[in-house]
mmCIF file of C-alpha atoms in Angstrom:
data_model
loop_
_atom_site.group_PDB
_atom_site.id
_atom_site.type_symbol
_atom_site.label_atom_id
_atom_site.label_comp_id
_atom_site.label_asym_id
_atom_site.label_seq_id
_atom_site.Cartn_x
_atom_site.Cartn_y
_atom_site.Cartn_z
ATOM 1 C CA MET A 7 89.211 153.298 209.635
ATOM 2 C CA LYS A 8 91.017 150.388 211.247
ATOM 3 C CA GLU A 9 94.853 150.479 211.221
ATOM 4 C CA PHE A 10 96.736 147.817 209.231
ATOM 5 C CA LYS A 11 98.549 145.376 211.475
ATOM 6 C CA ASN A 12 102.163 144.434 210.815
ATOM 7 C CA PHE A 13 102.744 140.717 210.924
ATOM 8 C CA THR A 14 105.333 138.143 209.871
ATOM 9 C CA MET A 15 104.358 135.232 207.712
ATOM 10 C CA ASN A 16 106.022 132.085 206.362
ATOM 11 C CA PHE A 17 105.723 131.505 202.618
ATOM 12 C CA GLY A 18 106.807 127.877 202.075
ATOM 13 C CA PRO A 19 108.679 125.543 202.323
ATOM 14 C CA GLN A 20 105.491 123.518 201.704
ATOM 15 C CA HIS A 21 103.851 126.115 199.469
ATOM 16 C CA PRO A 22 103.254 124.724 195.955
ATOM 17 C CA ALA A 23 104.339 128.016 194.328
ATOM 18 C CA ALA A 24 107.642 128.144 196.252
ATOM 19 C CA HIS A 25 109.124 125.800 193.592
ATOM 20 C CA GLY A 26 110.859 123.432 195.911
ATOM 21 C CA VAL A 27 112.098 124.155 199.389
ATOM 22 C CA LEU A 28 112.133 127.948 199.572
ATOM 23 C CA ARG A 29 111.209 129.329 202.976
ATOM 24 C CA LEU A 30 110.385 132.982 202.597
ATOM 25 C CA VAL A 31 109.818 134.998 205.783
ATOM 26 C CA LEU A 32 107.601 137.910 204.779
ATOM 27 C CA GLN A 33 107.034 141.020 206.854
ATOM 28 C CA MET A 34 103.632 142.272 205.828
ATOM 29 C CA GLU A 35 101.737 145.463 206.293
ATOM 30 C CA GLY A 36 98.226 144.333 205.509
ATOM 31 C CA GLU A 37 98.571 142.766 202.059
ATOM 32 C CA VAL A 38 101.754 144.697 201.180
ATOM 33 C CA ILE A 39 105.251 143.229 201.581
ATOM 34 C CA LYS A 40 107.745 145.358 203.480
ATOM 35 C CA ASN A 41 110.536 142.783 203.665
ATOM 36 C CA ALA A 42 111.149 139.318 202.195
ATOM 37 C CA ASP A 43 113.859 137.165 203.721
ATOM 38 C CA PRO A 44 114.640 133.967 201.781
ATOM 39 C CA HIS A 45 115.937 131.080 203.910
ATOM 40 C CA ILE A 46 117.894 128.635 201.787
ATOM 41 C CA GLY A 47 119.903 125.503 202.426
ATOM 42 C CA LEU A 48 117.046 123.020 202.813
ATOM 43 C CA LEU A 49 118.261 121.082 199.752
ATOM 44 C CA HIS A 50 122.002 121.300 200.498
ATOM 45 C CA ARG A 51 123.713 118.055 199.460
ATOM 46 C CA ALA A 52 127.393 119.101 199.565
ATOM 47 C CA THR A 53 127.834 118.534 195.820
ATOM 48 C CA GLU A 54 131.043 120.584 195.675
ATOM 49 C CA LYS A 55 132.573 118.696 198.609
ATOM 50 C CA LEU A 56 131.539 115.294 197.235
ATOM 51 C CA ALA A 57 133.143 116.140 193.878
ATOM 52 C CA GLU A 58 136.443 116.738 195.705
ATOM 53 C CA SER A 59 136.476 113.140 196.945
ATOM 54 C CA LYS A 60 135.725 111.406 193.627
ATOM 55 C CA PRO A 61 137.605 110.934 190.356
ATOM 56 C CA TYR A 62 136.727 113.589 187.760
ATOM 57 C CA ASN A 63 134.579 111.318 185.622
ATOM 58 C CA GLN A 64 132.466 110.113 188.558
ATOM 59 C CA SER A 65 130.976 113.540 189.329
ATOM 60 C CA ILE A 66 129.277 114.127 185.961
ATOM 61 C CA GLY A 67 126.072 112.589 187.276
ATOM 62 C CA TYR A 68 126.104 114.962 190.268
ATOM 63 C CA MET A 69 125.953 117.915 187.869
ATOM 64 C CA ASP A 70 122.662 116.671 186.400
ATOM 65 C CA ARG A 71 121.134 116.902 189.832
ATOM 66 C CA LEU A 72 121.995 120.561 190.424
ATOM 67 C CA ASP A 73 119.574 122.409 188.171
ATOM 68 C CA TYR A 74 117.454 119.320 187.623
ATOM 69 C CA VAL A 75 115.401 120.777 184.755
ATOM 70 C CA SER A 76 118.403 121.694 182.594
ATOM 71 C CA MET A 77 120.514 118.625 183.105
ATOM 72 C CA MET A 78 122.904 118.471 180.158
ATOM 73 C CA CYS A 79 123.825 122.176 180.387
ATOM 74 C CA ASN A 80 125.234 121.574 183.886
ATOM 75 C CA GLU A 81 127.257 118.623 182.625
ATOM 76 C CA HIS A 82 128.527 120.794 179.789
ATOM 77 C CA ALA A 83 130.184 123.349 182.059
ATOM 78 C CA TYR A 84 131.762 120.559 184.136
ATOM 79 C CA VAL A 85 133.233 118.624 181.190
ATOM 80 C CA LEU A 86 134.423 121.892 179.584
ATOM 81 C CA SER A 87 136.423 122.715 182.711
ATOM 82 C CA ILE A 88 138.058 119.256 182.697
ATOM 83 C CA GLU A 89 138.851 119.584 178.966
ATOM 84 C CA LYS A 90 140.421 122.997 179.580
ATOM 85 C CA LEU A 91 142.698 121.534 182.249
ATOM 86 C CA LEU A 92 143.586 118.542 180.040
ATOM 87 C CA ASP A 93 144.025 120.920 177.071
ATOM 88 C CA ILE A 94 142.181 118.631 174.657
ATOM 89 C CA ASP A 95 139.964 119.401 171.675
ATOM 90 C CA ILE A 96 136.973 117.202 170.965
ATOM 91 C CA PRO A 97 135.682 115.946 167.558
ATOM 92 C CA GLU A 98 133.499 118.375 165.575
ATOM 93 C CA ARG A 99 130.546 115.991 165.582
ATOM 94 C CA ALA A 100 130.595 115.807 169.380
ATOM 95 C CA LYS A 101 130.517 119.624 169.508
ATOM 96 C CA TYR A 102 127.409 119.766 167.330
ATOM 97 C CA ILE A 103 125.718 117.043 169.378
ATOM 98 C CA ARG A 104 126.477 118.967 172.586
ATOM 99 C CA VAL A 105 125.128 122.233 171.172
ATOM 100 C CA MET A 106 122.012 120.479 169.883
ATOM 101 C CA PHE A 107 121.314 118.930 173.275
ATOM 102 C CA ASP A 108 122.065 122.215 175.059
ATOM 103 C CA GLU A 109 119.261 123.765 173.029
ATOM 104 C CA VAL A 110 116.936 120.780 173.547
ATOM 105 C CA THR A 111 117.620 121.292 177.256
ATOM 106 C CA ARG A 112 116.867 125.021 176.968
ATOM 107 C CA ILE A 113 113.480 124.200 175.437
ATOM 108 C CA LEU A 114 112.814 121.616 178.165
ATOM 109 C CA ASN A 115 113.668 124.178 180.847
ATOM 110 C CA HIS A 116 111.620 127.017 179.364
ATOM 111 C CA LEU A 117 108.601 124.764 178.789
ATOM 112 C CA LEU A 118 108.593 123.671 182.432
ATOM 113 C CA TRP A 119 109.093 127.304 183.482
ATOM 114 C CA LEU A 120 106.230 128.493 181.259
ATOM 115 C CA GLY A 121 103.805 125.808 182.429
ATOM 116 C CA ALA A 122 104.607 126.222 186.119
ATOM 117 C CA HIS A 123 104.722 130.042 185.997
ATOM 118 C CA ALA A 124 101.345 130.209 184.250
ATOM 119 C CA LEU A 125 99.869 127.669 186.673
ATOM 120 C CA ASP A 126 101.103 129.703 189.665
ATOM 121 C CA ILE A 127 99.447 132.827 188.305
ATOM 122 C CA GLY A 128 96.225 130.982 187.461
ATOM 123 C CA ALA A 129 96.399 129.817 183.823
ATOM 124 C CA MET A 130 95.782 126.084 183.822
ATOM 125 C CA SER A 131 95.848 125.035 180.130
ATOM 126 C CA VAL A 132 99.399 126.208 179.325
ATOM 127 C CA PHE A 133 100.782 123.685 181.807
ATOM 128 C CA LEU A 134 99.164 120.798 179.913
ATOM 129 C CA TYR A 135 100.212 122.204 176.533
ATOM 130 C CA SER A 136 103.866 122.645 177.474
ATOM 131 C CA PHE A 137 104.160 119.158 178.968
ATOM 132 C CA ARG A 138 102.853 117.687 175.712
ATOM 133 C CA GLU A 139 105.989 118.980 173.917
ATOM 134 C CA ARG A 140 108.335 118.188 176.809
ATOM 135 C CA GLU A 141 107.398 114.533 176.478
ATOM 136 C CA ASP A 142 108.874 114.306 172.949
ATOM 137 C CA LEU A 143 112.159 115.888 174.027
ATOM 138 C CA MET A 144 112.329 113.629 177.087
ATOM 139 C CA ASP A 145 112.127 110.719 174.645
ATOM 140 C CA CYS A 146 115.223 112.115 172.880
ATOM 141 C CA TYR A 147 117.061 112.224 176.211
ATOM 142 C CA GLU A 148 116.003 108.635 176.844
ATOM 143 C CA ALA A 149 116.977 107.455 173.356
ATOM 144 C CA VAL A 150 120.467 108.899 173.654
ATOM 145 C CA SER A 151 121.315 108.132 177.287
ATOM 146 C CA GLY A 152 118.816 105.548 178.540
ATOM 147 C CA THR A 153 117.251 107.907 181.071
ATOM 148 C CA ARG A 154 114.717 110.718 180.852
ATOM 149 C CA MET A 155 116.372 113.166 183.222
ATOM 150 C CA HIS A 156 119.826 112.551 184.652
ATOM 151 C CA ALA A 157 121.593 111.704 181.434
ATOM 152 C CA THR A 158 125.352 111.698 182.198
ATOM 153 C CA TYR A 159 125.721 111.882 178.416
ATOM 154 C CA TYR A 160 128.521 114.460 178.049
ATOM 155 C CA ARG A 161 131.968 113.070 178.860
ATOM 156 C CA PRO A 162 135.407 114.705 178.935
ATOM 157 C CA GLY A 163 136.537 114.211 175.341
ATOM 158 C CA GLY A 164 133.116 114.144 173.688
ATOM 159 C CA VAL A 165 129.830 112.365 174.358
ATOM 160 C CA ALA A 166 129.120 108.873 175.661
ATOM 161 C CA ARG A 167 127.824 107.426 172.376
ATOM 162 C CA ASP A 168 126.698 108.476 168.923
ATOM 163 C CA LEU A 169 123.082 109.393 168.174
ATOM 164 C CA PRO A 170 120.790 106.347 167.933
ATOM 165 C CA THR A 171 119.499 105.177 164.549
ATOM 166 C CA THR A 172 116.125 104.141 165.984
ATOM 167 C CA MET A 173 113.594 105.722 168.323
ATOM 168 C CA PRO A 174 111.672 103.870 171.059
ATOM 169 C CA LYS A 175 108.150 103.099 169.847
ATOM 170 C CA TYR A 176 104.795 102.801 171.576
ATOM 171 C CA GLU A 177 103.954 99.143 172.205
ATOM 172 C CA LYS A 178 100.600 97.433 171.736
ATOM 173 C CA SER A 179 98.403 97.745 174.819
ATOM 174 C CA GLU A 180 94.856 96.946 175.942
ATOM 175 C CA PHE A 181 94.042 100.668 176.016
ATOM 176 C CA LYS A 182 94.998 101.470 172.405
ATOM 177 C CA ASN A 183 94.093 99.712 169.183
ATOM 178 C CA LYS A 184 96.406 99.109 166.217
ATOM 179 C CA ASP A 185 95.494 102.346 164.383
ATOM 180 C CA GLU A 186 96.053 104.504 167.469
ATOM 181 C CA ILE A 187 99.487 102.922 168.042
ATOM 182 C CA LYS A 188 100.365 103.468 164.366
ATOM 183 C CA ALA A 189 99.378 107.140 164.602
ATOM 184 C CA LEU A 190 101.488 107.593 167.741
ATOM 185 C CA ASN A 191 104.508 105.996 166.055
ATOM 186 C CA HIS A 192 104.239 107.807 162.701
ATOM 187 C CA ASN A 193 107.301 110.030 163.397
ATOM 188 C CA ARG A 194 109.299 107.324 165.198
ATOM 189 C CA GLU A 195 110.053 105.106 162.204
ATOM 190 C CA GLY A 196 113.421 106.737 161.379
ATOM 191 C CA SER A 197 116.445 107.802 163.434
ATOM 192 C CA MET A 198 116.506 110.177 166.390
ATOM 193 C CA LEU A 199 117.520 113.021 164.072
ATOM 194 C CA ASP A 200 114.431 112.356 161.918
ATOM 195 C CA PHE A 201 112.270 112.454 165.041
ATOM 196 C CA LEU A 202 113.855 115.744 166.164
ATOM 197 C CA LYS A 203 113.474 117.189 162.664
ATOM 198 C CA ASP A 204 109.761 116.417 162.806
ATOM 199 C CA PHE A 205 109.599 118.078 166.233
ATOM 200 C CA THR A 206 111.332 121.265 165.055
ATOM 201 C CA SER A 207 108.947 121.565 162.087
ATOM 202 C CA ARG A 208 105.827 121.560 164.293
ATOM 203 C CA PHE A 209 107.177 123.298 167.418
ATOM 204 C CA PRO A 210 106.789 126.928 166.171
ATOM 205 C CA GLU A 211 103.021 126.338 165.907
ATOM 206 C CA CYS A 212 103.030 125.070 169.498
ATOM 207 C CA ILE A 213 104.748 128.286 170.640
ATOM 208 C CA ASP A 214 102.028 130.237 168.801
ATOM 209 C CA GLU A 215 99.472 128.292 170.838
ATOM 210 C CA TYR A 216 101.124 129.318 174.122
ATOM 211 C CA GLU A 217 101.229 132.925 172.931
ATOM 212 C CA ASN A 218 97.556 132.836 171.925
ATOM 213 C CA LEU A 219 96.724 131.828 175.485
ATOM 214 C CA LEU A 220 98.967 134.341 177.261
ATOM 215 C CA THR A 221 100.670 137.175 175.356
ATOM 216 C CA ASP A 222 97.621 139.434 174.896
ATOM 217 C CA ASN A 223 95.610 137.903 177.723
ATOM 218 C CA ARG A 224 94.260 140.739 179.879
ATOM 219 C CA ILE A 225 94.628 138.858 183.186
ATOM 220 C CA TRP A 226 98.149 137.662 182.329
ATOM 221 C CA LYS A 227 99.235 141.243 181.589
ATOM 222 C CA GLN A 228 97.647 142.546 184.804
ATOM 223 C CA ARG A 229 99.589 139.941 186.770
ATOM 224 C CA THR A 230 102.988 140.469 185.073
ATOM 225 C CA VAL A 231 103.316 143.998 183.612
ATOM 226 C CA GLY A 232 105.171 146.287 186.040
ATOM 227 C CA ILE A 233 105.802 143.463 188.530
ATOM 228 C CA GLY A 234 109.375 142.870 189.765
ATOM 229 C CA VAL A 235 110.939 145.665 187.714
ATOM 230 C CA VAL A 236 114.766 145.736 187.658
ATOM 231 C CA ASP A 237 116.497 148.290 185.429
ATOM 232 C CA ALA A 238 119.596 147.484 183.361
ATOM 233 C CA SER A 239 122.274 148.986 185.619
ATOM 234 C CA ARG A 240 120.763 147.432 188.750
ATOM 235 C CA ALA A 241 120.502 144.025 187.053
ATOM 236 C CA ILE A 242 124.242 144.181 186.298
ATOM 237 C CA ASP A 243 125.017 145.247 189.904
ATOM 238 C CA LEU A 244 122.974 142.354 191.274
ATOM 239 C CA GLY A 245 124.865 139.797 189.178
ATOM 240 C CA PHE A 246 121.903 138.784 187.034
ATOM 241 C CA THR A 247 122.585 136.594 183.984
ATOM 242 C CA GLY A 248 120.462 134.899 181.352
ATOM 243 C CA PRO A 249 116.858 135.957 180.662
ATOM 244 C CA MET A 250 116.798 137.917 183.949
ATOM 245 C CA LEU A 251 119.556 140.205 182.606
ATOM 246 C CA ARG A 252 118.362 140.298 178.997
ATOM 247 C CA GLY A 253 114.806 141.058 180.157
ATOM 248 C CA SER A 254 116.213 144.264 181.665
ATOM 249 C CA GLY A 255 117.628 145.273 178.277
ATOM 250 C CA VAL A 256 121.270 144.160 178.605
ATOM 251 C CA ASN A 257 122.597 142.399 175.525
ATOM 252 C CA TRP A 258 124.708 139.692 177.182
ATOM 253 C CA ASP A 259 124.729 136.051 176.164
ATOM 254 C CA LEU A 260 127.798 133.815 176.485
ATOM 255 C CA ARG A 261 126.874 132.007 173.255
ATOM 256 C CA LYS A 262 127.575 135.279 171.405
ATOM 257 C CA LYS A 263 130.014 137.116 173.692
ATOM 258 C CA GLN A 264 132.297 134.195 174.608
ATOM 259 C CA PRO A 265 131.343 131.468 172.101
ATOM 260 C CA TYR A 266 132.108 127.874 173.075
ATOM 261 C CA GLU A 267 131.802 124.674 170.986
ATOM 262 C CA VAL A 268 130.275 125.712 167.603
ATOM 263 C CA TYR A 269 127.956 128.580 168.549
ATOM 264 C CA ASP A 270 130.054 131.011 166.493
ATOM 265 C CA LYS A 271 129.176 129.002 163.340
ATOM 266 C CA LEU A 272 125.412 129.116 163.928
ATOM 267 C CA ASP A 273 122.862 131.743 163.020
ATOM 268 C CA PHE A 274 120.569 132.878 165.855
ATOM 269 C CA ASP A 275 119.416 136.052 167.578
ATOM 270 C CA ILE A 276 119.411 137.158 171.212
ATOM 271 C CA PRO A 277 116.055 138.579 172.392
ATOM 272 C CA ILE A 278 116.291 141.676 174.640
ATOM 273 C CA GLY A 279 113.600 143.206 176.889
ATOM 274 C CA LYS A 280 112.933 146.897 177.517
ATOM 275 C CA THR A 281 111.331 147.546 180.891
ATOM 276 C CA GLY A 282 112.778 144.679 182.981
ATOM 277 C CA ASP A 283 109.424 143.515 184.380
ATOM 278 C CA SER A 284 107.997 139.995 184.560
ATOM 279 C CA TYR A 285 106.161 140.413 181.246
ATOM 280 C CA ASP A 286 109.388 141.306 179.411
ATOM 281 C CA ARG A 287 111.157 138.286 180.885
ATOM 282 C CA TYR A 288 108.241 136.126 179.686
ATOM 283 C CA LEU A 289 108.584 137.535 176.138
ATOM 284 C CA VAL A 290 112.370 136.974 176.182
ATOM 285 C CA ARG A 291 111.972 133.309 177.140
ATOM 286 C CA ILE A 292 109.237 132.755 174.538
ATOM 287 C CA GLU A 293 111.532 134.127 171.831
ATOM 288 C CA GLU A 294 114.387 131.963 173.168
ATOM 289 C CA LEU A 295 112.193 128.925 172.475
ATOM 290 C CA ARG A 296 111.995 129.986 168.816
ATOM 291 C CA GLN A 297 115.743 130.676 168.586
ATOM 292 C CA SER A 298 116.643 127.330 170.202
ATOM 293 C CA ASN A 299 114.407 125.604 167.657
ATOM 294 C CA LYS A 300 116.331 127.415 164.895
ATOM 295 C CA ILE A 301 119.700 126.276 166.338
ATOM 296 C CA ILE A 302 118.527 122.647 166.616
ATOM 297 C CA LYS A 303 117.492 122.692 162.932
ATOM 298 C CA GLN A 304 120.971 123.879 161.893
ATOM 299 C CA CYS A 305 122.651 121.191 164.047
ATOM 300 C CA ILE A 306 120.438 118.453 162.576
ATOM 301 C CA SER A 307 121.293 119.418 158.990
ATOM 302 C CA TRP A 308 125.042 119.449 159.811
ATOM 303 C CA LEU A 309 124.923 116.134 161.711
ATOM 304 C CA GLU A 310 123.051 114.381 158.887
ATOM 305 C CA LYS A 311 125.775 115.299 156.374
ATOM 306 C CA ASN A 312 128.833 114.710 158.591
ATOM 307 C CA PRO A 313 129.223 111.316 160.255
ATOM 308 C CA GLY A 314 132.343 110.776 162.329
ATOM 309 C CA PRO A 315 133.764 110.033 165.777
ATOM 310 C CA VAL A 316 132.034 111.461 168.855
ATOM 311 C CA MET A 317 134.847 110.753 171.325
ATOM 312 C CA ILE A 318 138.488 111.846 171.357
ATOM 313 C CA ASP A 319 140.979 109.153 170.297
ATOM 314 C CA ASP A 320 143.045 109.285 173.485
ATOM 315 C CA ALA A 321 143.211 106.175 175.628
ATOM 316 C CA LYS A 322 144.126 108.220 178.724
ATOM 317 C CA VAL A 323 140.703 109.915 178.709
ATOM 318 C CA ALA A 324 138.363 107.841 176.553
ATOM 319 C CA PRO A 325 137.149 104.381 177.597
ATOM 320 C CA PRO A 326 137.685 101.516 175.124
ATOM 321 C CA ASN A 327 135.082 100.427 172.606
ATOM 322 C CA ARG A 328 132.417 98.309 174.322
ATOM 323 C CA ASP A 329 132.647 95.496 171.752
ATOM 324 C CA ASN A 330 136.385 95.184 172.411
ATOM 325 C CA MET A 331 135.854 95.455 176.140
ATOM 326 C CA LYS A 332 133.729 92.284 176.063
ATOM 327 C CA VAL A 333 136.313 90.148 174.277
ATOM 328 C CA GLU A 334 139.762 91.563 175.134
ATOM 329 C CA MET A 335 141.299 91.292 178.596
ATOM 330 C CA GLU A 336 143.394 94.462 178.098
ATOM 331 C CA SER A 337 140.354 96.521 177.132
ATOM 332 C CA LEU A 338 138.444 95.218 180.143
ATOM 333 C CA ILE A 339 141.270 96.261 182.482
ATOM 334 C CA HIS A 340 141.502 99.643 180.718
ATOM 335 C CA HIS A 341 137.725 100.148 181.090
ATOM 336 C CA PHE A 342 137.851 99.157 184.765
ATOM 337 C CA LYS A 343 140.757 101.520 185.508
ATOM 338 C CA ILE A 344 139.135 104.501 183.719
ATOM 339 C CA PHE A 345 135.855 104.171 185.605
ATOM 340 C CA THR A 346 137.235 103.353 189.042
ATOM 341 C CA GLU A 347 140.508 105.277 189.218
ATOM 342 C CA GLY A 348 139.915 107.867 186.500
ATOM 343 C CA TYR A 349 142.853 109.879 185.156
ATOM 344 C CA CYS A 350 145.199 112.474 186.568
ATOM 345 C CA VAL A 351 144.688 116.021 185.366
ATOM 346 C CA PRO A 352 147.577 118.537 185.130
ATOM 347 C CA GLU A 353 147.932 121.103 187.920
ATOM 348 C CA GLY A 354 146.159 124.397 187.401
ATOM 349 C CA GLU A 355 142.990 126.347 187.943
ATOM 350 C CA VAL A 356 140.259 126.967 185.442
ATOM 351 C CA TYR A 357 136.820 128.558 185.065
ATOM 352 C CA ALA A 358 134.423 127.286 182.418
ATOM 353 C CA ALA A 359 130.950 128.722 181.925
ATOM 354 C CA VAL A 360 128.027 127.974 179.650
ATOM 355 C CA GLU A 361 124.869 129.940 178.890
ATOM 356 C CA ALA A 362 122.488 127.650 180.771
ATOM 357 C CA PRO A 363 118.724 128.279 180.395
ATOM 358 C CA LYS A 364 118.676 130.252 183.667
ATOM 359 C CA GLY A 365 121.883 132.232 183.106
ATOM 360 C CA GLU A 366 125.635 131.783 183.419
ATOM 361 C CA PHE A 367 126.375 128.390 184.935
ATOM 362 C CA GLY A 368 130.088 128.213 185.732
ATOM 363 C CA ILE A 369 132.523 125.722 187.217
ATOM 364 C CA TYR A 370 135.688 126.958 188.925
ATOM 365 C CA MET A 371 138.085 124.078 189.411
ATOM 366 C CA ILE A 372 141.527 123.767 190.974
ATOM 367 C CA SER A 373 143.619 120.704 190.185
ATOM 368 C CA ASP A 374 146.676 119.641 192.169
ATOM 369 C CA GLY A 375 147.635 116.966 189.672
ATOM 370 C CA ALA A 376 145.644 114.156 191.276
ATOM 371 C CA ASN A 377 142.764 112.146 189.805
ATOM 372 C CA LYS A 378 140.180 114.282 191.636
ATOM 373 C CA PRO A 379 139.701 118.055 191.926
ATOM 374 C CA TYR A 380 141.427 119.849 194.809
ATOM 375 C CA ARG A 381 138.605 122.397 194.879
ATOM 376 C CA LEU A 382 135.352 122.769 192.965
ATOM 377 C CA LYS A 383 133.130 125.845 193.089
ATOM 378 C CA ILE A 384 129.832 126.031 191.231
ATOM 379 C CA ARG A 385 128.569 129.413 190.007
ATOM 380 C CA ALA A 386 124.798 128.905 189.943
ATOM 381 C CA PRO A 387 122.757 131.604 188.178
ATOM 382 C CA GLY A 388 119.770 131.186 190.499
ATOM 383 C CA PHE A 389 121.850 132.112 193.549
ATOM 384 C CA ALA A 390 122.313 135.727 192.423
ATOM 385 C CA HIS A 391 118.670 135.952 191.386
ATOM 386 C CA ILE A 392 117.242 134.800 194.714
ATOM 387 C CA ALA A 393 119.508 137.285 196.495
ATOM 388 C CA ALA A 394 117.519 140.033 194.743
ATOM 389 C CA LEU A 395 114.142 138.623 195.818
ATOM 390 C CA ASN A 396 113.738 141.098 198.688
ATOM 391 C CA GLU A 397 114.437 144.069 196.442
ATOM 392 C CA MET A 398 112.054 142.824 193.752
ATOM 393 C CA CYS A 399 109.193 142.043 196.162
ATOM 394 C CA LYS A 400 109.259 145.244 198.247
ATOM 395 C CA ASP A 401 105.947 147.165 198.232
ATOM 396 C CA HIS A 402 104.258 144.561 196.045
ATOM 397 C CA MET A 403 101.207 142.572 197.132
ATOM 398 C CA LEU A 404 101.412 139.052 198.534
ATOM 399 C CA SER A 405 100.036 137.554 195.293
ATOM 400 C CA ASP A 406 102.900 139.185 193.360
ATOM 401 C CA VAL A 407 105.494 137.179 195.331
ATOM 402 C CA VAL A 408 104.317 134.120 193.389
ATOM 403 C CA THR A 409 104.820 135.979 190.083
ATOM 404 C CA ILE A 410 108.312 137.146 191.086
ATOM 405 C CA ILE A 411 109.442 133.689 192.237
ATOM 406 C CA GLY A 412 108.100 132.331 188.946
ATOM 407 C CA THR A 413 109.790 134.956 186.760
ATOM 408 C CA GLN A 414 113.150 134.217 188.419
ATOM 409 C CA ASP A 415 112.857 130.565 187.311
ATOM 410 C CA ILE A 416 114.255 129.285 190.585
ATOM 411 C CA VAL A 417 115.452 125.712 191.071
ATOM 412 C CA PHE A 418 116.865 124.854 194.469
ATOM 413 C CA GLY A 419 119.183 122.069 193.417
ATOM 414 C CA GLU A 420 121.651 124.627 192.045
ATOM 415 C CA ILE A 421 121.070 127.294 194.718
ATOM 416 C CA ASP A 422 121.654 124.990 197.696
ATOM 417 C CA ARG A 423 123.917 122.493 195.832
#
């Protein structure tokens, strides 16, 4: 019998399953991986350094572009760190809006992960299904911030504006007749909260559809069960967070263990895996979709009953009302100063973390009393996960590398930053 040859092979950075610009140098023995060396840095944009040369409120948009499928969660950690340094408390309504959009973002992230992960492994339909639901949530992003992805909606002191009372509607076009347009707009007649309420009522059935396609699917199980196993103690040693840690059976979620905003007032459960393989991590994320839906429902019912301010009443931090800004000279100057010069933040150092969809996303910030940070360090969850890629891939087949990269839910914006 012929001997297996050892050879080295490049996986990516052009490979469609590398999820961005991962270059993986694989040492193979036939079809079996002996070593996997991830080369990162191909998407490095010096986000941390840029943030040190700009006023605090001008770097919020840079946070969106880190993990660019869970945009508002990145902003959340950044504005929390600024609020900690300023020692301010934001209005209750703003807290509920933030939590609601954190969970909308979690659903957006997990739907993209599910579609792409299934597509990598060979299941085509799930991708189309999950993007159908993403589209509705993208419309909520657009309604509230004017843009579908990079929202810059969270601000130190609250959120940029209150929730809209109308939803964008489908316009008449040559491709759709009046009845089709009416059917498309049937849940867009009310406010954004009404639209989201309609979404949360039908979303559990959508999750059932994904599960029908995958959970008991023989091929899906063959591709994920026993692949990329990490036990609980090793997951803690490797610095895993989020579904990667909970999939290994560790009950750790910042929303429960170190509650921020209003998570301690909400009722939800934390799904935990048993074996720490790719299938368990899939089940954990599927259950997280259901729990996020439950949280959004609770936020909607609170927000409907409790109108109020969404921005702190502090002229040092909050910009003036836009109506005033257009008629009063003082307000115009105030607006101009806030957005060009920003505000000085007291000296100190602070770490603020949120439970982002991929794990613990943290911002460590040092202030020297100026209007921009002295030092900013981003704790990206994906960075610790990709460091474990070699360990997870060893002695698996080449086709399993795709499964393991998928199960880690890697996005290079936050890893390379």
